[in-house]
Amino acid sequence: MSDTPTRAQAARSVLAAKKRLGLRWDKIAEAVDRSVEWSTSALLGQQTLTADQARAAGDLLELDPATVEALTWPPDRGAEASDTTDPLVYRLTEVVQVYGSTISELVREEFGDGIVSAIDFELDLHRVEDPKGDRVVITLNGKFLPYRVW
Amino acid sequence: MSDTPTRAQAARSVLAAKKRLGLRWDKIAEAVDRSVEWSTSALLGQQTLTADQARAAGDLLELDPATVEALTWPPDRGAEASDTTDPLVYRLTEVVQVYGSTISELVREEFGDGIVSAIDFELDLHRVEDPKGDRVVITLNGKFLPYRVW
Amino acid sequence: MSDTPTRAQAARSVLAAKKRLGLRWDKIAEAVDRSVEWSTSALLGQQTLTADQARAAGDLLELDPATVEALTWPPDRGAEASDTTDPLVYRLTEVVQVYGSTISELVREEFGDGIVSAIDFELDLHRVEDPKGDRVVITLNGKFLPYRVW
Amino acid sequence: MSDTPTRAQAARSVLAAKKRLGLRWDKIAEAVDRSVEWSTSALLGQQTLTADQARAAGDLLELDPATVEALTWPPDRGAEASDTTDPLVYRLTEVVQVYGSTISELVREEFGDGIVSAIDFELDLHRVEDPKGDRVVITLNGKFLPYRVW
Amino acid sequence: MSDTPTRAQAARSVLAAKKRLGLRWDKIAEAVDRSVEWSTSALLGQQTLTADQARAAGDLLELDPATVEALTWPPDRGAEASDTTDPLVYRLTEVVQVYGSTISELVREEFGDGIVSAIDFELDLHRVEDPKGDRVVITLNGKFLPYRVW
Amino acid sequence: MSDTPTRAQAARSVLAAKKRLGLRWDKIAEAVDRSVEWSTSALLGQQTLTADQARAAGDLLELDPATVEALTWPPDRGAEASDTTDPLVYRLTEVVQVYGSTISELVREEFGDGIVSAIDFELDLHRVEDPKGDRVVITLNGKFLPYRVW
Amino acid sequence: MSDTPTRAQAARSVLAAKKRLGLRWDKIAEAVDRSVEWSTSALLGQQTLTADQARAAGDLLELDPATVEALTWPPDRGAEASDTTDPLVYRLTEVVQVYGSTISELVREEFGDGIVSAIDFELDLHRVEDPKGDRVVITLNGKFLPYRVW
Amino acid sequence: MSDTPTRAQAARSVLAAKKRLGLRWDKIAEAVDRSVEWSTSALLGQQTLTADQARAAGDLLELDPATVEALTWPPDRGAEASDTTDPLVYRLTEVVQVYGSTISELVREEFGDGIVSAIDFELDLHRVEDPKGDRVVITLNGKFLPYRVW
Amino acid sequence: MSDTPTRAQAARSVLAAKKRLGLRWDKIAEAVDRSVEWSTSALLGQQTLTADQARAAGDLLELDPATVEALTWPPDRGAEASDTTDPLVYRLTEVVQVYGSTISELVREEFGDGIVSAIDFELDLHRVEDPKGDRVVITLNGKFLPYRVW
Amino acid sequence: MSDTPTRAQAARSVLAAKKRLGLRWDKIAEAVDRSVEWSTSALLGQQTLTADQARAAGDLLELDPATVEALTWPPDRGAEASDTTDPLVYRLTEVVQVYGSTISELVREEFGDGIVSAIDFELDLHRVEDPKGDRVVITLNGKFLPYRVW
C-alpha cells in the first residue's frame, strides 16, 4: 500500500501534469464527463472518482497507475484540506461571516425551519464581463432540508 | 449616548417588530428602496443605513427614534456578530471548506492571480422549485481584483 | 421587545416550573403532542414550537405569556447553547471521537459517498433493564444523503 | 522496533488490502469473531486485538507479520485519531451539540445524577429501507453510571 | 424562577456565610452527613444535594430559602466552573500532563484495556506531617472499567 | 549526534523491548532500583535517569547503546508529550476540572495560602480488590508550599 | 454577601482612591508594612491580605468597609486576571519565549533537574539611571526545587 | 543549501557536543567572548552569531563546518522555538501572569506611559546560597521606552 | 469610583458626541493640540491624555466631568480592545501575514538584527487622489532597535 | 513532479544563494525588474513570478532549474507561511491591535463605509536617518474600496 499516494499527493501530481501539458480544467472535465466545477474538486481530492473517471483523467494527464488508483480513494473533505487563511478563500469565509445572518433570515422566512444542503449541492462559477472590472459569479445551489418533527 | 441601543439591540427590535406586524423582508426592502438581501443585512446590523433609509424602515416597523438613530451607526461586521456553529450557517462554512480549493483554481485559471471581492459584492438568494424538493440558490457576485505588481 | 425573554431564559423558566409542579417530560410531551425527545429539545430551546404547541405547554407549566411567546422564536442551535465539557455530554463527544472513523467506513461501504442527515433526523432514548446495571440506549436515526454529482 | 508500523499505518494497510481483495467488513468481522462494528473499529486502530484476532484478520487480509503485530499494540483513541471536521463525522458532532442538553435532561430524569458510559458501551449501525430515502440507524448503548456519594 | 440563584451564586453565598460564622468544612460535612470532600464539592456546586442535605447545610450556614433551593439544582461540572490556570489547580493539571502516560501504562499492565472511572470515584485529601515541610496527600479512588467487546 | 534517538523514540524502544521480552514494570523498576511509578515515568521519558540507571535498564531490556545514552538526556515534560484526549488520561483531567475548586478550598483551609508541589511530589498507584469491581487507587503526595510574603 | 465586591472590583477602588488622594505605592506599602512589590500585587488582587493589613490600607486609602473586607478574600491568580496582550506585559511574555530555553539550560547545569519556584518567590523592581535612557531592572528570586526521586 | 542544518538542528548538535566533551556554558561563553547568558541563548538558536563567534564556538565544540555555518543564520525567536508548557518555563509564564499587573503599575508610576524593552535587554542568572535551600536569581534588565506622542 | 466610566465607555461617549455635534477628528485634534492620528487613538482609549488635553477635548465635545476624568486613566491597548475580524482591520492583519517575512528580510539587511519599535512610533494616514480610485496611504514610522549583545 | 521544490523550499534556496553570493535585495530586484519590496516578497514565496522573472532571478542567484520552476508556482499567502510570534513581525501585529480602531475611524470619516485593499496594494520600506536613532518607515498604500449597495 505504501506505493499508493494520498489524495493530497495525487492532487499535486494532477496540478503538475496540467501545467506541464498546458491543459485547462474544461478539457479535463470533458474527459471525466462531468461539470468543470465537480471535476476540478474531484481531481483536487474533494470528491470520489469512479475507476472509469480516474482512468480517463489519468490518460489525458499522463498520470502513473498508482496516482490513478489514488484518485478512487475516499476524498479529504476535512478542514485541514483547505487553507481558509489564504486571501482568496478568506474572502469567502468573510462573506459567510457578514451575510450568514441574512441568509438564515431569508431562508427561514421563505422555507421555514431547516438548512441548505451542502451535500445535495451544486457549485457553478463563471466570469461576467463588466466595463468597471469583470466579476466572478459563484452560484451555490442546495436543496432545502426541513428539520424533522416527530 | 447611553440611550442609543447598539446595532445588535436594534436588530432584535427590528425582528420583534417585523413579527408583531406580520411584515415580510421584501416589504421592508421596498421602504428602504434597496434589494431584499441588502436591506435585510442592513437591518440586521451589517450595513450602514442613511438617515433617510433608517427613517423609512422605522416608519414601517414603528420603531422608536433611538432605534432609528442606532440603525445609522457603523455596522458590526466582525466574527462575533455571526454564529458560524448554527447548523444553517455551518453548512455554508463547510461549502467554503470543501470547495475553497476548487474556487481558487478556477479563478486563478480564468483571471490570473487575485481575489474575489467581498466588498464590491452582491448577494442574491431565491427559491427554485423542484419536484424532488425545492432548492435554495445563493449567488455570490464579486469583482475580480488582481494583485498589484509594482 | 425587551419584555420577551430569550430562548435560554425561557428554557430556565420551563425547568423551574417543571420542578415546582412535579411534572415529567412525557406529560409535557403529551401536551405538545409530539415525542418526548422532540418536545424536550423544543422546550430547552433547540426546536421551533408553533403557537399552539407553545400555548399547550404554557398552560400545563403555568408560564407567563411572554415566556410562551419566546418559545415560538427561532431556536438556539449553535455551539454556545451546549456545554460539551459537562461530563455526561462529553461522553457522547468521546463516542464520536473514538467511533467516528468506524461509522464513516460502514456508512460508505453500505451506502456509498454521502452523510447521515442531522436535519432529517430523529432521536430516541430509553432505558433497558440489565441485572449488571441498567443501560441507556440512544438511537440516532438519520436519512442517508448521497453527495450530488453534476 | 522501528520495523513495527504504528496503529495508523496498520489501519491504512488494512484498508488497502480490503480494497484490493474486494472484502467487506462483515467478512472481516467473521474472521475476528466479533460484531462488524467492533471489528471495524479495532482494525481502524481504536480497540485492542488479541494475538489470535490479529492473526485471523491478517490471514484473511494477507497482511505482513509486522502489520499483524502492530494490530495488537494499544489503540489510538485520542482526538487526533479522528477528523471531526469531515462532513460525515461533523454531522454526529452537531447532533451532540443540538441534542446534548435533551439527552442530559432525559437521563437525569430517568436515572438520576450520572453519565452514560462510553466504555461499557456498544455501537450498532444498520440500514433501514424507506421509500423517501433509506436511513442510517446508529444505536449507542451504554451502561448508566451513577455519581458515587461518599 | 428569576429569584433562584445559580449554583455559582449559591456557592459564593456559602463561602461568605462560612467566613462570617467562622465554620470549618468538617463541621458543614457533619450537617450534610457525608465526607468532607464530597460535602465541600457539593456546596461549591459540583454535586447534587438532596432537599434534606440542602436544608441541613442551610440551617447551619443560615442561608436564605432561595439559596437552599438552588443547592438542589443540577451541578455545574463543565470546564467553565473550574479555573485551571489558578496556580494551585494548575499544579494538578501538570501532574496529569507529566504522569498521564505512566498511569496509562500501569493501569493497562495491571487491569488490561480500560479506564479509571471519574464517576464511581472518591476523593480523599489529608495532611501528613513531615519535618521537612508538611505534605498534602490526595487520593483518587476510581473503579476500573474495562472496554466492552461485543 | 544524529545517531542519538529522542526521548520519545527511546520510550517506544523500551515499550517494544518490554513486550518482546515479556517483562513487567516492577521487574524493570528493580533494575533501576527505584519505585515502579518513578521508573515507569523515567523510561517513558518524563524523568532524568543517571548513567547507571540507564545502563541497568538497558541491560535488562537489551537496548542498544544509543538508546541507553538517550535515556540520560533531559526529559520531555511539556504538554505535547502527553495526549490528554486519550480516554484514560481525560478522566484524570476531568477529575481536576470537577474537584479542583474542592481541593483549593480544603488546602487553603488546612494550610493557608499556597500550593501542592508537583515537583517535590510522589505518585503511587495500586489495585484495591472490590467485589463490585476492583478499583484503581492513585495517590498524589506533594509538599505544601506557602506563598512567600516579603 | 452580595454587598462584598470582588477582588477585581476592590482593586479598581484602590486605584481610584490612590489617584484621588495622590498617593504613591511606597506610601501604601508602608501602611501594609511589606515591600512595595508585594503590597502592590496584594492590593491589585494577587495576594491574601490579613485583616490588619487590609485595615491599614483601607484607612490610608479611605476605603469603605466592604472593600476592606474584600481585600481579605482569596486572590485572583488565574490567567483571566492578567491581560498578557497588553504591550508592557507582552514584552515580559516575549522574554520568556526568547530566553526560556536559556534559563532551562543554565538552571539544569547549575542545580540539576528541577524548577525555579514561583511560590517561594520574591519580585523586585527598580530604576537604574543610564545616560542612554534609564532602565527597569526586574529581579525574579525563586527557590530552586529539585524533582523528587522515590 | 540542503546541507545546512536549521538553527534548531545546530542547537541539538551543540548540546550533544557539549555533553560528549564535558564542557560547561561558561567555558563556551569564554570562547564566544560574551556573557554566559547571551552565549547560551545564541548557541541555542536565539541570537545571531558573527562568523568569528561561530568559528570560536565550533572549534571548542568540534562542530562540523555546516553546523558552524548554520550558527550564523537568523535566529528562531518565535513561539514555536520555546515550549512554555515545560514545567520550568511554565513557572516563569506564571510569574508574568501573577505579577504582570504589579509590574505595569510600578513601571507606570515611576516612568510614565511606556514599556520595558525586550530588545535593548540583558538577562543575568546566578545562584544565591541559602541555608533553607539555594535560590535562582534571574535579573531582567531592559531600557524603559516611553510611548511617543506626536 | 463606580461613577467613572471605563475607557471603552468614554470612547463611546466621544463618538456619540462627535456625531451629534457634527465635528471632525481634525477639529478635535486641534483642541488636543496633537496630530489627528494620535488624538483619535487617544480619544478611542489607546493613549494617555493629560488632564489639560482631556479638558480641552471635553469642552469641545461637551462631555460630562466623569467622562473627562476617564480619559486620563491608563489606556486599553490589549487585544480585546480591537476587533481584528472586522473586515477593514482584517485587511491590515493580512498585510502583516503576507508581507511580514519581506519586512523582516529588508529590515535585517539594512539595519542588522533588531526590530521596528511600536512604542517609539508614529502613524500617519492620508488620502491620495487617483483617477482609478483614491488610495489610503498609511505610514508606519518606528525607530529601529538593535538587539543588545552583552 | 516530486522533483519540484515547494515555494517554501525555493525561498530557503534563494536565501542560501543570496548569502553565499553576497547579493543584496536591490540587486535581485533589478534582475526581476520590479521594486525591491515586491521582488523580495515574490522570492520569499508571496507573489507569482512570470517565467521570465524567475529565470532572471535564477540566473543571478545560480539556482537549479527545478527551483526556478518552483518560483512560478502559486504563492503561499496563508497564515502558516508567516510566523507572527517572531518579535519583529509581532510589533507590526501590535500596531494593528493598538491602532486598528483609529485607522477604521479615520478611513470611515474620510472615505465612507469601505476598506483599504490588501490586493490593489503597494508596500514601501526605507530608512530615515535620525540623530536619536535611525527609523524604519513602512508605507502601506492601498486603494479604498467602498461597500457596494444594491
mmCIF file of C-alpha atoms in Angstrom, chain A residues 15 18 23-26 36-38 40-42 44 46-47 77-82 84 86-89 91-111 114-123 125-128 132-145 147, chain B residues 15 18 23-26 36-38 40-42 44 46-47 77-82 84 86-89 91-111 114-123 125-128 132-145 147:
data_model
loop_
_atom_site.group_PDB
_atom_site.id
_atom_site.type_symbol
_atom_site.label_atom_id
_atom_site.label_comp_id
_atom_site.label_asym_id
_atom_site.label_seq_id
_atom_site.Cartn_x
_atom_site.Cartn_y
_atom_site.Cartn_z
ATOM 1 C CA LEU A 15 -1.558 20.133 -10.964
ATOM 2 C CA LYS A 18 -1.844 20.015 -16.035
ATOM 3 C CA LEU A 23 -4.311 21.801 -20.229
ATOM 4 C CA ARG A 24 -7.325 23.708 -18.929
ATOM 5 C CA TRP A 25 -9.888 22.403 -16.416
ATOM 6 C CA ASP A 26 -12.694 22.332 -19.013
ATOM 7 C CA VAL A 36 -15.885 21.760 -14.695
ATOM 8 C CA GLU A 37 -16.568 22.590 -11.060
ATOM 9 C CA TRP A 38 -17.189 18.984 -9.960
ATOM 10 C CA THR A 40 -11.879 20.186 -10.541
ATOM 11 C CA SER A 41 -12.943 19.463 -6.972
ATOM 12 C CA ALA A 42 -12.683 15.723 -7.648
ATOM 13 C CA LEU A 44 -8.131 18.213 -6.145
ATOM 14 C CA GLN A 46 -12.699 16.547 -2.651
ATOM 15 C CA GLN A 47 -14.882 14.004 -4.484
ATOM 16 C CA ARG A 77 -13.058 16.919 2.935
ATOM 17 C CA GLY A 78 -11.926 17.916 6.442
ATOM 18 C CA ALA A 79 -10.812 21.382 7.473
ATOM 19 C CA GLU A 80 -7.139 20.522 7.062
ATOM 20 C CA ALA A 81 -7.573 20.022 3.329
ATOM 21 C CA SER A 82 -8.432 23.715 2.867
ATOM 22 C CA THR A 84 -9.058 29.282 4.939
ATOM 23 C CA ASP A 86 -5.370 32.113 2.027
ATOM 24 C CA PRO A 87 -6.574 35.592 0.967
ATOM 25 C CA LEU A 88 -8.864 34.311 -1.810
ATOM 26 C CA VAL A 89 -10.545 31.675 0.363
ATOM 27 C CA ARG A 91 -12.892 36.473 1.321
ATOM 28 C CA LEU A 92 -15.491 33.673 1.028
ATOM 29 C CA THR A 93 -15.267 32.972 4.761
ATOM 30 C CA GLU A 94 -15.838 36.675 5.361
ATOM 31 C CA VAL A 95 -18.930 36.583 3.134
ATOM 32 C CA VAL A 96 -20.340 33.837 5.379
ATOM 33 C CA GLN A 97 -19.412 35.919 8.450
ATOM 34 C CA VAL A 98 -21.010 39.130 7.162
ATOM 35 C CA TYR A 99 -24.044 37.657 5.358
ATOM 36 C CA GLY A 100 -24.709 34.465 7.395
ATOM 37 C CA SER A 101 -27.467 36.036 9.475
ATOM 38 C CA THR A 102 -29.102 37.492 6.342
ATOM 39 C CA ILE A 103 -29.150 34.111 4.622
ATOM 40 C CA SER A 104 -30.596 32.476 7.772
ATOM 41 C CA GLU A 105 -33.379 35.045 7.956
ATOM 42 C CA LEU A 106 -34.339 34.839 4.290
ATOM 43 C CA VAL A 107 -34.255 31.028 4.184
ATOM 44 C CA ARG A 108 -36.336 30.805 7.344
ATOM 45 C CA GLU A 109 -38.899 33.297 6.026
ATOM 46 C CA GLU A 110 -39.243 31.565 2.667
ATOM 47 C CA PHE A 111 -38.935 27.880 3.624
ATOM 48 C CA GLY A 114 -34.313 23.978 8.078
ATOM 49 C CA ILE A 115 -30.989 24.215 6.289
ATOM 50 C CA VAL A 116 -29.480 24.493 2.816
ATOM 51 C CA SER A 117 -27.816 21.194 1.979
ATOM 52 C CA ALA A 118 -24.068 21.176 1.342
ATOM 53 C CA ILE A 119 -24.398 17.577 0.112
ATOM 54 C CA ASP A 120 -27.296 17.693 -2.344
ATOM 55 C CA PHE A 121 -25.449 20.699 -3.678
ATOM 56 C CA GLU A 122 -24.051 22.105 -6.912
ATOM 57 C CA LEU A 123 -21.439 24.797 -7.431
ATOM 58 C CA LEU A 125 -18.543 29.625 -11.170
ATOM 59 C CA HIS A 126 -18.290 31.856 -14.197
ATOM 60 C CA ARG A 127 -16.981 35.204 -15.407
ATOM 61 C CA VAL A 128 -19.271 38.122 -16.100
ATOM 62 C CA LYS A 132 -15.758 48.570 -14.458
ATOM 63 C CA GLY A 133 -13.890 45.310 -13.978
ATOM 64 C CA ASP A 134 -15.007 41.768 -14.716
ATOM 65 C CA ARG A 135 -16.827 39.880 -11.996
ATOM 66 C CA VAL A 136 -16.754 36.359 -10.575
ATOM 67 C CA VAL A 137 -20.220 34.906 -10.123
ATOM 68 C CA ILE A 138 -20.368 31.891 -7.816
ATOM 69 C CA THR A 139 -23.698 30.105 -7.508
ATOM 70 C CA LEU A 140 -24.407 27.839 -4.542
ATOM 71 C CA ASN A 141 -27.403 25.622 -5.279
ATOM 72 C CA GLY A 142 -28.501 23.390 -2.392
ATOM 73 C CA LYS A 143 -31.691 21.528 -1.603
ATOM 74 C CA PHE A 144 -33.688 22.924 1.287
ATOM 75 C CA LEU A 145 -33.966 20.335 4.075
ATOM 76 C CA TYR A 147 -35.979 19.923 10.340
ATOM 77 C CA LEU B 15 -37.118 41.301 14.317
ATOM 78 C CA LYS B 18 -41.474 42.543 11.995
ATOM 79 C CA LEU B 23 -44.281 42.030 7.686
ATOM 80 C CA ARG B 24 -42.038 40.293 5.170
ATOM 81 C CA TRP B 25 -38.497 41.358 4.214
ATOM 82 C CA ASP B 26 -39.499 42.339 0.677
ATOM 83 C CA VAL B 36 -34.188 42.391 -0.221
ATOM 84 C CA GLU B 37 -30.775 40.916 0.537
ATOM 85 C CA TRP B 38 -29.043 44.247 1.177
ATOM 86 C CA THR B 40 -32.109 42.521 5.377
ATOM 87 C CA SER B 41 -28.396 42.595 6.092
ATOM 88 C CA ALA B 42 -28.579 46.327 6.814
ATOM 89 C CA LEU B 44 -29.633 43.010 10.934
ATOM 90 C CA GLN B 46 -24.266 44.508 8.723
ATOM 91 C CA GLN B 47 -24.556 47.637 6.568
ATOM 92 C CA ARG B 77 -19.214 43.013 10.673
ATOM 93 C CA GLY B 78 -16.744 41.158 12.948
ATOM 94 C CA ALA B 79 -16.793 37.441 13.605
ATOM 95 C CA GLU B 80 -18.698 37.849 16.860
ATOM 96 C CA ALA B 81 -21.764 39.166 15.031
ATOM 97 C CA SER B 82 -22.269 35.800 13.285
ATOM 98 C CA THR B 84 -20.904 30.044 12.418
ATOM 99 C CA ASP B 86 -25.504 27.448 13.843
ATOM 100 C CA PRO B 87 -26.368 24.464 11.615
ATOM 101 C CA LEU B 88 -27.597 26.586 8.681
ATOM 102 C CA VAL B 89 -24.587 28.910 8.679
ATOM 103 C CA ARG B 91 -23.319 24.374 6.004
ATOM 104 C CA LEU B 92 -22.052 27.486 4.176
ATOM 105 C CA THR B 93 -18.768 27.336 6.074
ATOM 106 C CA GLU B 94 -18.461 23.693 5.037
ATOM 107 C CA VAL B 95 -19.032 24.671 1.403
ATOM 108 C CA VAL B 96 -16.054 27.039 1.675
ATOM 109 C CA GLN B 97 -14.027 24.256 3.335
ATOM 110 C CA VAL B 98 -14.868 21.636 0.708
ATOM 111 C CA TYR B 99 -14.906 23.829 -2.407
ATOM 112 C CA GLY B 100 -12.384 26.558 -1.464
ATOM 113 C CA SER B 101 -9.512 24.969 -3.356
ATOM 114 C CA THR B 102 -11.736 24.441 -6.415
ATOM 115 C CA ILE B 103 -12.785 28.086 -6.452
ATOM 116 C CA SER B 104 -9.141 29.181 -6.081
ATOM 117 C CA GLU B 105 -8.072 27.036 -9.006
ATOM 118 C CA LEU B 106 -10.843 28.141 -11.334
ATOM 119 C CA VAL B 107 -10.483 31.837 -10.504
ATOM 120 C CA ARG B 108 -6.728 31.662 -10.967
ATOM 121 C CA GLU B 109 -7.078 29.865 -14.316
ATOM 122 C CA GLU B 110 -9.650 32.305 -15.646
ATOM 123 C CA PHE B 111 -8.454 35.597 -14.206
ATOM 124 C CA GLY B 114 -6.084 37.830 -7.444
ATOM 125 C CA ILE B 115 -9.191 37.539 -5.302
ATOM 126 C CA VAL B 116 -12.982 37.823 -5.473
ATOM 127 C CA SER B 117 -14.019 40.993 -3.657
ATOM 128 C CA ALA B 118 -16.259 40.645 -0.610
ATOM 129 C CA ILE B 119 -16.731 44.436 -0.640
ATOM 130 C CA ASP B 120 -17.614 45.219 -4.270
ATOM 131 C CA PHE B 121 -20.024 42.330 -3.833
ATOM 132 C CA GLU B 122 -23.696 41.466 -4.242
ATOM 133 C CA LEU B 123 -25.678 38.627 -2.729
ATOM 134 C CA LEU B 125 -30.940 34.387 -2.755
ATOM 135 C CA HIS B 126 -34.022 32.836 -4.280
ATOM 136 C CA ARG B 127 -36.135 29.669 -4.319
ATOM 137 C CA VAL B 128 -36.102 27.279 -7.249
ATOM 138 C CA LYS B 132 -37.604 16.344 -5.670
ATOM 139 C CA GLY B 133 -37.580 19.162 -3.142
ATOM 140 C CA ASP B 134 -37.262 22.902 -3.676
ATOM 141 C CA ARG B 135 -33.798 24.399 -3.753
ATOM 142 C CA VAL B 136 -32.104 27.487 -2.332
ATOM 143 C CA VAL B 137 -29.959 29.250 -4.903
ATOM 144 C CA ILE B 138 -27.461 31.694 -3.432
ATOM 145 C CA THR B 139 -25.445 33.803 -5.861
ATOM 146 C CA LEU B 140 -22.223 35.482 -4.781
ATOM 147 C CA ASN B 141 -21.213 38.168 -7.251
ATOM 148 C CA GLY B 142 -17.887 39.850 -6.557
ATOM 149 C CA LYS B 143 -15.492 41.929 -8.646
ATOM 150 C CA PHE B 144 -12.223 40.221 -9.500
ATOM 151 C CA LEU B 145 -9.289 42.166 -8.041
ATOM 152 C CA TYR B 147 -2.802 41.526 -7.140
#
